[in-house]
Tab-separated table of C-alpha atoms in Angstrom:
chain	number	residue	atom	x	y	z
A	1	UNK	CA	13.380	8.516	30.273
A	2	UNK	CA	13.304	6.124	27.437
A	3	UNK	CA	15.728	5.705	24.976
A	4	UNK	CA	14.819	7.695	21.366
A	5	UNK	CA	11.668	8.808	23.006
A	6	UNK	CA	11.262	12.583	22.438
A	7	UNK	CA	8.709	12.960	24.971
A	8	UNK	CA	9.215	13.134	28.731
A	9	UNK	CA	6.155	12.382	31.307
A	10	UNK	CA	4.718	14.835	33.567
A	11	UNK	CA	2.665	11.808	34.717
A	12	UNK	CA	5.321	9.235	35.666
A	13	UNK	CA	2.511	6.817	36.559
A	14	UNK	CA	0.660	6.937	33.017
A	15	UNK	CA	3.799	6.172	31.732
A	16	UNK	CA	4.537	3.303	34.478
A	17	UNK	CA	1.182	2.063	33.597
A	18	UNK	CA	2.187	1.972	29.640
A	19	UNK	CA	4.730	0.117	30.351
A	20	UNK	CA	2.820	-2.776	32.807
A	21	UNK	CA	2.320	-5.967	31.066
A	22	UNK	CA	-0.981	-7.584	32.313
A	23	UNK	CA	1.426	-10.497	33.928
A	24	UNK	CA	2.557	-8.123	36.120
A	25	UNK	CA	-0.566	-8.524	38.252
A	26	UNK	CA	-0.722	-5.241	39.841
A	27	UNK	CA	-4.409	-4.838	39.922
A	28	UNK	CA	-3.888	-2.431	36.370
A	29	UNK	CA	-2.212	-3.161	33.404
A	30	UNK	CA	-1.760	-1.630	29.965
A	31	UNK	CA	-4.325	-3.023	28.163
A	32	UNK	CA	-6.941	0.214	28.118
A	33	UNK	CA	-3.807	2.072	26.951
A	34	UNK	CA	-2.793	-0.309	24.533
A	35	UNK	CA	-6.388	0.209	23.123
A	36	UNK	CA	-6.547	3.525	23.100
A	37	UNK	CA	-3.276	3.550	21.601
A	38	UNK	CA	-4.235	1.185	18.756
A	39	UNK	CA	-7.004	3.470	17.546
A	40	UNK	CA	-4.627	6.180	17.710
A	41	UNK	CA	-2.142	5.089	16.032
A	42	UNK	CA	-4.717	4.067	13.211
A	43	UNK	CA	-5.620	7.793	12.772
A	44	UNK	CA	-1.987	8.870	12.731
A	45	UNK	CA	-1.001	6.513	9.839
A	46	UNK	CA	-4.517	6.949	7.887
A	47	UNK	CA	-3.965	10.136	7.626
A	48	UNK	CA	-0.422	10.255	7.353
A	49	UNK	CA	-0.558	7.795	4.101
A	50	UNK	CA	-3.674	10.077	2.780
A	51	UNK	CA	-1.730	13.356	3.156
A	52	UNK	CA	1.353	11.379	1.510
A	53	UNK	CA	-0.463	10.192	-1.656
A	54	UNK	CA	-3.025	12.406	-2.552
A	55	UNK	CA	-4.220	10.439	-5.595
A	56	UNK	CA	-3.482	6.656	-4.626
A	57	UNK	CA	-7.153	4.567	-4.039
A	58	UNK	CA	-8.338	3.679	-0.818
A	59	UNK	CA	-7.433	-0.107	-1.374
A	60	UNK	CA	-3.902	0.763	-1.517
A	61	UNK	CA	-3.840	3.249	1.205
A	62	UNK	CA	-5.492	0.058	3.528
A	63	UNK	CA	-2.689	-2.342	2.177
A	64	UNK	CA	0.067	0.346	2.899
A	65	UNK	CA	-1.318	0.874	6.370
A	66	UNK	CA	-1.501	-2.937	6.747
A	67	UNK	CA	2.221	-2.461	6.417
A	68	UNK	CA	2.872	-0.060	8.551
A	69	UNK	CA	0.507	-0.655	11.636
A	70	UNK	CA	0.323	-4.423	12.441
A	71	UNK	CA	2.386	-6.590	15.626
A	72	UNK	CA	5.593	-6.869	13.809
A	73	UNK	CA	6.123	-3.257	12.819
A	74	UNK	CA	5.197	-1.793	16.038
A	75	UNK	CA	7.718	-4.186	17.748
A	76	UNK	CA	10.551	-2.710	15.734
A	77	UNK	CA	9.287	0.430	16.930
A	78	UNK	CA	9.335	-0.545	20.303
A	79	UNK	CA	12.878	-1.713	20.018
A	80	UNK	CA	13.859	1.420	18.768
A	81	UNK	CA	12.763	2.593	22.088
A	82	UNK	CA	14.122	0.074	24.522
A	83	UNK	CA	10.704	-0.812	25.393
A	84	UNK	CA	11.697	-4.662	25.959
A	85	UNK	CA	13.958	-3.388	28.660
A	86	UNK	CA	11.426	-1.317	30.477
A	87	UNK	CA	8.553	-3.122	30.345
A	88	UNK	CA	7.138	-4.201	33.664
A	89	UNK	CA	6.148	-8.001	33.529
A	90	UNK	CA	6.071	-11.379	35.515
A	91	UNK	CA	8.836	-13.245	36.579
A	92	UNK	CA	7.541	-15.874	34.844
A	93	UNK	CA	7.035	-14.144	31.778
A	94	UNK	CA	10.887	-12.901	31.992
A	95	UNK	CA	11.678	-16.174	32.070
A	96	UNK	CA	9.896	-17.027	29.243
A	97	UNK	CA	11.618	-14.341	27.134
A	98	UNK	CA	8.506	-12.004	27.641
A	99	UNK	CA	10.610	-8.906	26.485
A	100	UNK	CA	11.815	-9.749	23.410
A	101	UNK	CA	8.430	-11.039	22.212
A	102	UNK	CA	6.468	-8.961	19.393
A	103	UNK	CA	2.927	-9.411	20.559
A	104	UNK	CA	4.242	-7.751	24.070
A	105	UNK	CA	6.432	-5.230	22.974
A	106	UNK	CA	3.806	-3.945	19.834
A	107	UNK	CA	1.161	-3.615	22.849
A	108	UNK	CA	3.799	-1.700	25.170
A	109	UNK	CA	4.074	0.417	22.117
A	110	UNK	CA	0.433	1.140	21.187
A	111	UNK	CA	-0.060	1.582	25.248
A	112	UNK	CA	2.555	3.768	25.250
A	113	UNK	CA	1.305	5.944	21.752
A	114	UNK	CA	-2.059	6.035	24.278
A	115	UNK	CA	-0.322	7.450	27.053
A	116	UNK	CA	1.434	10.111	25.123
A	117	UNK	CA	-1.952	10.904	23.186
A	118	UNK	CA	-3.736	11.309	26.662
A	119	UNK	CA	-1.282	13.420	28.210
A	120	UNK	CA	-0.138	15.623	25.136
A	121	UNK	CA	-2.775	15.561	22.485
A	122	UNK	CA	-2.486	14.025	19.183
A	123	UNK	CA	-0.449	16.577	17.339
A	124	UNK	CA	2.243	15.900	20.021
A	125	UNK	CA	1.962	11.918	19.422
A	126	UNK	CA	1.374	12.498	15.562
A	127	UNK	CA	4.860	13.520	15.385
A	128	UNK	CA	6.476	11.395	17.643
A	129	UNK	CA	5.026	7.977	15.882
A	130	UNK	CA	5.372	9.857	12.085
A	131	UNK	CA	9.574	10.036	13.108
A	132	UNK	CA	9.270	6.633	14.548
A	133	UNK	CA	8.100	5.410	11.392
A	134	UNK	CA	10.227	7.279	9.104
A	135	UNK	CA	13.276	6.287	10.802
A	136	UNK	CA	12.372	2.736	10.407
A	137	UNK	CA	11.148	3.121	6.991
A	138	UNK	CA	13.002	4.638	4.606
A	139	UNK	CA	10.814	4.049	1.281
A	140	UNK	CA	7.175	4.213	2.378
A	141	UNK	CA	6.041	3.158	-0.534
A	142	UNK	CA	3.087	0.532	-2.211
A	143	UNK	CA	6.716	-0.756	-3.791
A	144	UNK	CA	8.931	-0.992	-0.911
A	145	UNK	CA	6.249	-2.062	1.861
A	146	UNK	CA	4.084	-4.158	-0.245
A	147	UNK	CA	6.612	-6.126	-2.802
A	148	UNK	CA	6.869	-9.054	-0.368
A	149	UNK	CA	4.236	-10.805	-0.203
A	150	UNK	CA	5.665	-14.053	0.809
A	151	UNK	CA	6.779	-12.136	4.183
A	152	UNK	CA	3.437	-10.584	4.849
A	153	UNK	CA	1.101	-13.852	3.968
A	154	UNK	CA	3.328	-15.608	6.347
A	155	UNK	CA	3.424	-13.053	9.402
A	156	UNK	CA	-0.801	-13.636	8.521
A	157	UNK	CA	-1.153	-17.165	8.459
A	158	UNK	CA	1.470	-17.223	11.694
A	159	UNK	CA	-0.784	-14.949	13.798
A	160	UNK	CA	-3.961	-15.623	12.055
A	161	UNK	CA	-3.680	-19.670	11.922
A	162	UNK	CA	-0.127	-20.985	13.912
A	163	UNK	CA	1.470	-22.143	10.545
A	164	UNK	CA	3.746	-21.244	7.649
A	165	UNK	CA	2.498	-21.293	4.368
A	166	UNK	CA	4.098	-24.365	2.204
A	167	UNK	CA	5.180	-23.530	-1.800
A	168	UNK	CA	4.862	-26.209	-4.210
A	169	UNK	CA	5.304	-26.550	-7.053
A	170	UNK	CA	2.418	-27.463	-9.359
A	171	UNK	CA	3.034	-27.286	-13.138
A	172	UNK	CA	6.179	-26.335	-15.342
A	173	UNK	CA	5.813	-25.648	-19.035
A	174	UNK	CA	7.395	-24.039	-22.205
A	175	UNK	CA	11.295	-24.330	-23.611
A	176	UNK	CA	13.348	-23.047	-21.423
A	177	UNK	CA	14.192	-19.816	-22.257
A	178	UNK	CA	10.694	-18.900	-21.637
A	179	UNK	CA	9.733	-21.303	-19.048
A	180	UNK	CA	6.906	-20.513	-16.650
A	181	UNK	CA	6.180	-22.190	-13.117
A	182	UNK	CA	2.427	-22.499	-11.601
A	183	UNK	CA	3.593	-22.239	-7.913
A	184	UNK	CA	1.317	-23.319	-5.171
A	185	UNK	CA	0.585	-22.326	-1.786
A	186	UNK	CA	-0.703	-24.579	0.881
A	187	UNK	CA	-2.304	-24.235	4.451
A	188	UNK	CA	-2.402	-27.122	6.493
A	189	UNK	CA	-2.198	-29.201	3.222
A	190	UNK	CA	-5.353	-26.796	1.894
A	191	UNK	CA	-4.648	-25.284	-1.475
A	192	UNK	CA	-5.282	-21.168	-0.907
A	193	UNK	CA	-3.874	-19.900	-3.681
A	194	UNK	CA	-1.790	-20.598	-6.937
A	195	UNK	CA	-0.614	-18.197	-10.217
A	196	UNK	CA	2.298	-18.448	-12.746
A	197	UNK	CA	5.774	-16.703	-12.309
A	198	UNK	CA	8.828	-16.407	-14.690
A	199	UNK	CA	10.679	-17.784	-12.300
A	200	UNK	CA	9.838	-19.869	-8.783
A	201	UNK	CA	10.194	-17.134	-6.726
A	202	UNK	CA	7.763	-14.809	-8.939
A	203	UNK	CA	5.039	-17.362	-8.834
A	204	UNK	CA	5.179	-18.031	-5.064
A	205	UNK	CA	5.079	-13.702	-4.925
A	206	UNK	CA	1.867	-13.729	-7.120
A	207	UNK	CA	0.491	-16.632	-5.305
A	208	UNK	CA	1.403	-15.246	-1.865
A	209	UNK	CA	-0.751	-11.969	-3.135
A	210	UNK	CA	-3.816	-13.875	-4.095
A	211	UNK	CA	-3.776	-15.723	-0.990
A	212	UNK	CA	-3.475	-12.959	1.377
A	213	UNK	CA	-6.866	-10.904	-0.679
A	214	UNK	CA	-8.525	-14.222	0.234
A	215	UNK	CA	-7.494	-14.069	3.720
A	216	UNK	CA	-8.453	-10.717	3.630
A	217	UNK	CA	-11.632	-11.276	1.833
A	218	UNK	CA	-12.846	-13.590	3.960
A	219	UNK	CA	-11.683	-11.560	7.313
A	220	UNK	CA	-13.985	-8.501	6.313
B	1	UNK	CA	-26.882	21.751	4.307
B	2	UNK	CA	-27.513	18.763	6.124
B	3	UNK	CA	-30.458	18.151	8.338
B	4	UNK	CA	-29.344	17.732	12.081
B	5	UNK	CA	-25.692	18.347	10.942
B	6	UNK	CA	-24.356	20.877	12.964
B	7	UNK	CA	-21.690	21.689	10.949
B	8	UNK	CA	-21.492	24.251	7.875
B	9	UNK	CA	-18.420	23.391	5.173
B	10	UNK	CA	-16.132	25.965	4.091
B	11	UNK	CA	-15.246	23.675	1.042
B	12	UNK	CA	-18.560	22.611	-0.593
B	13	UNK	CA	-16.275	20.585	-2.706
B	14	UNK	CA	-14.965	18.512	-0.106
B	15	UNK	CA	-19.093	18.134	1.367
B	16	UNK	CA	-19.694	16.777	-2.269
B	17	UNK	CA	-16.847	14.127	-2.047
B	18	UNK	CA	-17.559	12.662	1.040
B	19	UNK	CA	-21.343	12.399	-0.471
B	20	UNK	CA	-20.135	10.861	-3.554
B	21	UNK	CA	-20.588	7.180	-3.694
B	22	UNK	CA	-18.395	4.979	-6.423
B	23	UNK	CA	-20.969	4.350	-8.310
B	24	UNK	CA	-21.389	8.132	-9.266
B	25	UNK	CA	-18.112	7.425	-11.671
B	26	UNK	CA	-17.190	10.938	-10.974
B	27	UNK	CA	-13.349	10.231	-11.092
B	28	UNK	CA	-13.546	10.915	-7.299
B	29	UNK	CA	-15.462	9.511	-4.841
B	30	UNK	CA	-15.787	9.103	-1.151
B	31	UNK	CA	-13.506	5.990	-0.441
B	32	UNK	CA	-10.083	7.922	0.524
B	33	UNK	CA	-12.197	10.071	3.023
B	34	UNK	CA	-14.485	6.617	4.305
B	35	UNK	CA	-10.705	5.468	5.309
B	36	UNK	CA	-10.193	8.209	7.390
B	37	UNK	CA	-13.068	8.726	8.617
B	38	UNK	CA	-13.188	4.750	9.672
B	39	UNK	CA	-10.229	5.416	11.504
B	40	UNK	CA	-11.713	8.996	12.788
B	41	UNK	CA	-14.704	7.008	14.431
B	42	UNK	CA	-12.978	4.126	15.872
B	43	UNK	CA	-10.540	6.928	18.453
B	44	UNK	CA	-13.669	8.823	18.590
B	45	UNK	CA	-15.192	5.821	20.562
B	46	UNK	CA	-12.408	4.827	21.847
B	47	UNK	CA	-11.448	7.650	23.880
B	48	UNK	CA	-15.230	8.479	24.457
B	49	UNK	CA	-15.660	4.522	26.262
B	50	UNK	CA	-12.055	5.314	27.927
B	51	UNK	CA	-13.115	8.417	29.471
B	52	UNK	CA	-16.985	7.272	30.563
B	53	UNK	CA	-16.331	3.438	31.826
B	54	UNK	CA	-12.984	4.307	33.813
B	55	UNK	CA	-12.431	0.678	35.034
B	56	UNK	CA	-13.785	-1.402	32.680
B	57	UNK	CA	-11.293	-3.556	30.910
B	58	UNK	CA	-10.128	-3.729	27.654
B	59	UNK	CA	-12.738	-6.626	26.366
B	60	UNK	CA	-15.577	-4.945	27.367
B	61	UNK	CA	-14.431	-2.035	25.725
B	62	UNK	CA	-13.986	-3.223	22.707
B	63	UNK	CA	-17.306	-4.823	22.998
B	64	UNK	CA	-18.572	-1.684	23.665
B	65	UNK	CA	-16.883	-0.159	20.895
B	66	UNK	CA	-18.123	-2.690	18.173
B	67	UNK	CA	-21.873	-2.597	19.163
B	68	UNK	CA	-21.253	1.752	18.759
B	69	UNK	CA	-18.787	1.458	15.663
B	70	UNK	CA	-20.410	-0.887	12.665
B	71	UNK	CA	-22.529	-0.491	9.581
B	72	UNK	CA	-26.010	-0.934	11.146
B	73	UNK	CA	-25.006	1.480	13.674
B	74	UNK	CA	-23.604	4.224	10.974
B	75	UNK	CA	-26.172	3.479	9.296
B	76	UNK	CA	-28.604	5.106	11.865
B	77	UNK	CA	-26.874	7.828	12.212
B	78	UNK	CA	-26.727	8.349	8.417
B	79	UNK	CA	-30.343	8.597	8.039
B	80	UNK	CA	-30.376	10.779	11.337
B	81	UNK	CA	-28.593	13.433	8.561
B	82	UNK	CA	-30.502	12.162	6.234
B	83	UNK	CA	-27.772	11.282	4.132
B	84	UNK	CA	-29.691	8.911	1.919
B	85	UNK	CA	-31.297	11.772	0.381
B	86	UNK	CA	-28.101	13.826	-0.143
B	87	UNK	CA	-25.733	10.784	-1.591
B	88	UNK	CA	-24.556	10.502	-5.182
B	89	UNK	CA	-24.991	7.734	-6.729
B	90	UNK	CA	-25.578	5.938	-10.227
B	91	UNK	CA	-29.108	5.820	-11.760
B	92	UNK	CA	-28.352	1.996	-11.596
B	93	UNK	CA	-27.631	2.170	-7.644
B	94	UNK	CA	-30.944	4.444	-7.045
B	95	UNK	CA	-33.089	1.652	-9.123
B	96	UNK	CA	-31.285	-1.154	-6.772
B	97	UNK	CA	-32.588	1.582	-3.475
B	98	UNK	CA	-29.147	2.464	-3.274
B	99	UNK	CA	-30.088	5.316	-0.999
B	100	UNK	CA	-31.582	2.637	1.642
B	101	UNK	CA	-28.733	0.600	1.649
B	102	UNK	CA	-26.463	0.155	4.951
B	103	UNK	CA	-23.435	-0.104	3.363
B	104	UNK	CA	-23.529	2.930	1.470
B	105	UNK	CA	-24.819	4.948	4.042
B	106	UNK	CA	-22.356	3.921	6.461
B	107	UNK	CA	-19.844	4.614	3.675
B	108	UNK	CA	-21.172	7.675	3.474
B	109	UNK	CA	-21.772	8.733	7.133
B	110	UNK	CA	-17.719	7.610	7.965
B	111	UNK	CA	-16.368	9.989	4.685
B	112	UNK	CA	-18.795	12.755	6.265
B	113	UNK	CA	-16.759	12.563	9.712
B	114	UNK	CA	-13.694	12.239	7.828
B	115	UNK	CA	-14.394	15.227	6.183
B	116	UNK	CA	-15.066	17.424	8.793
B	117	UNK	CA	-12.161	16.149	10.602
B	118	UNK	CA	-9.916	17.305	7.617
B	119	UNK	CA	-11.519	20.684	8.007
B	120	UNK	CA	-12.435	21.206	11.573
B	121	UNK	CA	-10.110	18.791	13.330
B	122	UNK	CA	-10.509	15.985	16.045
B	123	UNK	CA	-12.376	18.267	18.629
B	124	UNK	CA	-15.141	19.632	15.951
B	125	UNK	CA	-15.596	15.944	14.582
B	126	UNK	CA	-15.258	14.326	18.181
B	127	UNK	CA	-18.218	16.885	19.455
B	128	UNK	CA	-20.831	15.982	16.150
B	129	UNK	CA	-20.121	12.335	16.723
B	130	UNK	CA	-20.710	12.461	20.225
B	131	UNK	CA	-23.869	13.878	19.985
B	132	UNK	CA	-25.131	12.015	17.319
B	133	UNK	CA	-24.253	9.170	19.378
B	134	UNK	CA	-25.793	9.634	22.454
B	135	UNK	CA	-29.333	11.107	20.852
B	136	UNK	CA	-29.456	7.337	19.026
B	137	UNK	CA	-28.385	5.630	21.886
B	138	UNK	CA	-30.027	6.714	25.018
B	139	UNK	CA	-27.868	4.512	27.053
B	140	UNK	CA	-24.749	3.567	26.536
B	141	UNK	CA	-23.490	0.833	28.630
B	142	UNK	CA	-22.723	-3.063	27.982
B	143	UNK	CA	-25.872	-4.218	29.470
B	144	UNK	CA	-28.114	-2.509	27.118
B	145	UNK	CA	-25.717	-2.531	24.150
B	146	UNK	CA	-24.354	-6.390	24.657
B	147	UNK	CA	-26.732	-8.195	25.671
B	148	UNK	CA	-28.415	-9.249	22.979
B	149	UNK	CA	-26.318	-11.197	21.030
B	150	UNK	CA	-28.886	-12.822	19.012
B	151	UNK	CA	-28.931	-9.432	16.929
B	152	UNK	CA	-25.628	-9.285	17.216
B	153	UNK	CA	-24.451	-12.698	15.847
B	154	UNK	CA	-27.075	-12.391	13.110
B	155	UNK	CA	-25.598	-9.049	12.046
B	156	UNK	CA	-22.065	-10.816	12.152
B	157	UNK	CA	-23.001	-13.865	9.970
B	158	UNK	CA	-25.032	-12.076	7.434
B	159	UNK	CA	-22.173	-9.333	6.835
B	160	UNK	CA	-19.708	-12.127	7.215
B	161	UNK	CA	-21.457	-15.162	5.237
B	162	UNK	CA	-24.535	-14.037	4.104
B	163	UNK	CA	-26.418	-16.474	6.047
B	164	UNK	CA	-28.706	-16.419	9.219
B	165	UNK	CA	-28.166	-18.455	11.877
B	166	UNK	CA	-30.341	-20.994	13.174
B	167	UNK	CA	-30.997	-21.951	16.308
B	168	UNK	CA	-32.186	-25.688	17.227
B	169	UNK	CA	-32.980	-27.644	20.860
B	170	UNK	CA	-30.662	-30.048	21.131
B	171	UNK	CA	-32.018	-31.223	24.289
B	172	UNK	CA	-33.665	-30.072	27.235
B	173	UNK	CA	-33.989	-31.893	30.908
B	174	UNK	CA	-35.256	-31.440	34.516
B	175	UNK	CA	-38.443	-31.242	36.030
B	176	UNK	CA	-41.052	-29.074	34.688
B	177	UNK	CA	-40.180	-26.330	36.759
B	178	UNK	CA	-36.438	-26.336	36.948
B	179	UNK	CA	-36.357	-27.352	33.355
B	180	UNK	CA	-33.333	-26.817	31.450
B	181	UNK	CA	-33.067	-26.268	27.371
B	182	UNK	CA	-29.721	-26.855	25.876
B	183	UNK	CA	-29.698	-24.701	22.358
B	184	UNK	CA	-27.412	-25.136	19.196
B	185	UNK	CA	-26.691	-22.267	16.975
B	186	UNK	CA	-26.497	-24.051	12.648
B	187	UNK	CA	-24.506	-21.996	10.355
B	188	UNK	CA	-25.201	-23.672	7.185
B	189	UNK	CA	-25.863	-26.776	9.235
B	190	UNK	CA	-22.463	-26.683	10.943
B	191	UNK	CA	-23.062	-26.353	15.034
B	192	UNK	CA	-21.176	-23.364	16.027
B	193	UNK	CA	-21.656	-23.029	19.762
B	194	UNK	CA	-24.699	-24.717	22.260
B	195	UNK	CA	-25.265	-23.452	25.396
B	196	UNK	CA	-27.851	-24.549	28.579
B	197	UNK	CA	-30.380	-21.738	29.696
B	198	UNK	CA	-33.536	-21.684	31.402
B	199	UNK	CA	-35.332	-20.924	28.993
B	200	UNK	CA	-34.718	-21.607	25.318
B	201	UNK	CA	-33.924	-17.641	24.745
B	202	UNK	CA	-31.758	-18.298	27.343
B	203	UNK	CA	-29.720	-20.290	25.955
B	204	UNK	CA	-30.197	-19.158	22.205
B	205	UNK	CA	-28.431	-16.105	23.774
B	206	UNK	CA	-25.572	-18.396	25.660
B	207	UNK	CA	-25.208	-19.818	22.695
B	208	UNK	CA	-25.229	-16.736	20.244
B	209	UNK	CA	-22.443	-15.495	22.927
B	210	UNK	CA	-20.180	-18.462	22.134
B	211	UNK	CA	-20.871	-18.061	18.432
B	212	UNK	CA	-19.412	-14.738	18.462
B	213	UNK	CA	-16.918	-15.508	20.654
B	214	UNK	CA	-15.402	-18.163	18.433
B	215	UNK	CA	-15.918	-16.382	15.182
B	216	UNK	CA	-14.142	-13.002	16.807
B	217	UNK	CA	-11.100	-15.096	17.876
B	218	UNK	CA	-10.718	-16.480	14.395
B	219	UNK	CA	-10.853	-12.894	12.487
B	220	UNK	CA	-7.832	-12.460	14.582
């Protein structure tokens, strides 16, 4: 039985199988599952966020599932769970601290959110992800889960492109009660995106935002 | 009520909003149910591929899943309803053949599911796509849905980029009947993959493989 998990098995191998990291080599792994699950979980938040805010566009409902349903967040979730402690994986990988890293544990996760979906049915795994999520996240909210956009352009670039995004500064003008800053941000030396704060912090935020719509933009 | 559609709203409203394309500037429109519906499709397939290829691995299924799950593909099964003749649109969109494009029939066709998933639920929805499915594609199985990536890669680049790719020899060796043709595939001159075949479709399709390949691991 896992930790915080409301659900017990009556199929002790589809949950084994959840669990089974593909450096496990045991002929089957959790990769179908962790498709499956992925889809699933998709659903669950879409409609989740559409039930929550009845009048909000659909851009913002994407950016607030973005939030929600990507490696990092489903890692928490997995923690939440004990997942790193159960999952079944290679020596090798163990050594290589396999079960404390996010792109495992999110895919344990979604494999598991499969498992559950196969064996009880989506209202069962609706609820069990929906109280995952709200445990984890108090304020679901465009506020809350989308303020940072320093945080999310780098969890991007890091899984998208290896790097962390550089701020520079670029321009400084007016007296200095009203100062404003034209902060820059910079990919492998590449300028992606730049915008004027009140402060340093507020222009690397705006920046940050325009970058990530270009990521975006050009991911589509 | 729809033509091949076997499905009858209760809530002619909600039939209206999943028909109702931006452009309509009805205050509503069918972009909140499209998200849903997107993610409606996508465990649709999912599960449907899970269920019908039990051993095939996770690549191939999500191979599977994008040649079933795209615009083109929606698209068909839009004008299967014939959904172009049932959209609402702007008199600027219908002048522009609004009601021929892809895009907004796919729009369209995903808010549709969504809607009937709101109203019906996952079984209901999971049965119409299903069907719909299978009567446009006879056979569903990677060899006939993978293998050509020519169409594929051409789809990717010109929803991607908005260019076509072009395919050069770049060389070709070996005796006249054992003779080899190594392809290139140009995207705005730039050589994204090249591949050997014995034939130059051969190896245009090696090489559109590669291409798509390499531009799937970078939308990553």
């Amino acid at each position: 039985m896992l930790k915080n998990l409301n659900y017990k098995f009556n199929d002790e191998e589809l949950l084994e199988l959840a669990l089974t990291h593909k450096s496990a080599k045991k002929g089957t792994n959790n990769e179908r599952l962790e498709f499956l699950g992925d889809a699933v979980m998709d659903l669950i938040v879409a409609e989740y966020l559409c039930d929550k805010f009845r009048s909000t566009q659909e851009g913002d409902l994407s950016k607030l599932r973005a939030a929600l349903v990507n490696e990092t967040s489903f890692a928490k979730l997995a923690k939440k769970l004990d997942l790193g402690d159960n999952i079944i994986i290679s020596a090798a990988e163990e050594n290589n601290n396999g079960r404390e890293k996010n792109s495992i544990l999110s895919d344990a996760f979604e494999a598991l959110m499969g498992a559950i979906y196969l064996e009880a049915g989506l209202e069962k795994v609706r609820k069990i992800a929906i109280d995952l999520l709200e445990s984890e996240y108090k304020d679901i909210s465009l506020k809350a889960l989308a303020k940072d956009y320093k945080t999310t352009l780098q969890e991007i670039t890091q899984a998208k492109f290896g790097i962390t995004p550089e701020y520079r500064l670029i321009d400084s003008k007016g007296p200095d009660h009203k100062k404003e800053f034209k902060m820059g941000i910079f990919l492998n030396d590449k300028l992606y995106g730049e915008a004027v704060g009140k402060s340093k912090k507020d222009g690397e935020q705006k920046a940050a935002k325009i970058a990530i719509d270009l990521i975006e933009k050009g991911a589509k």
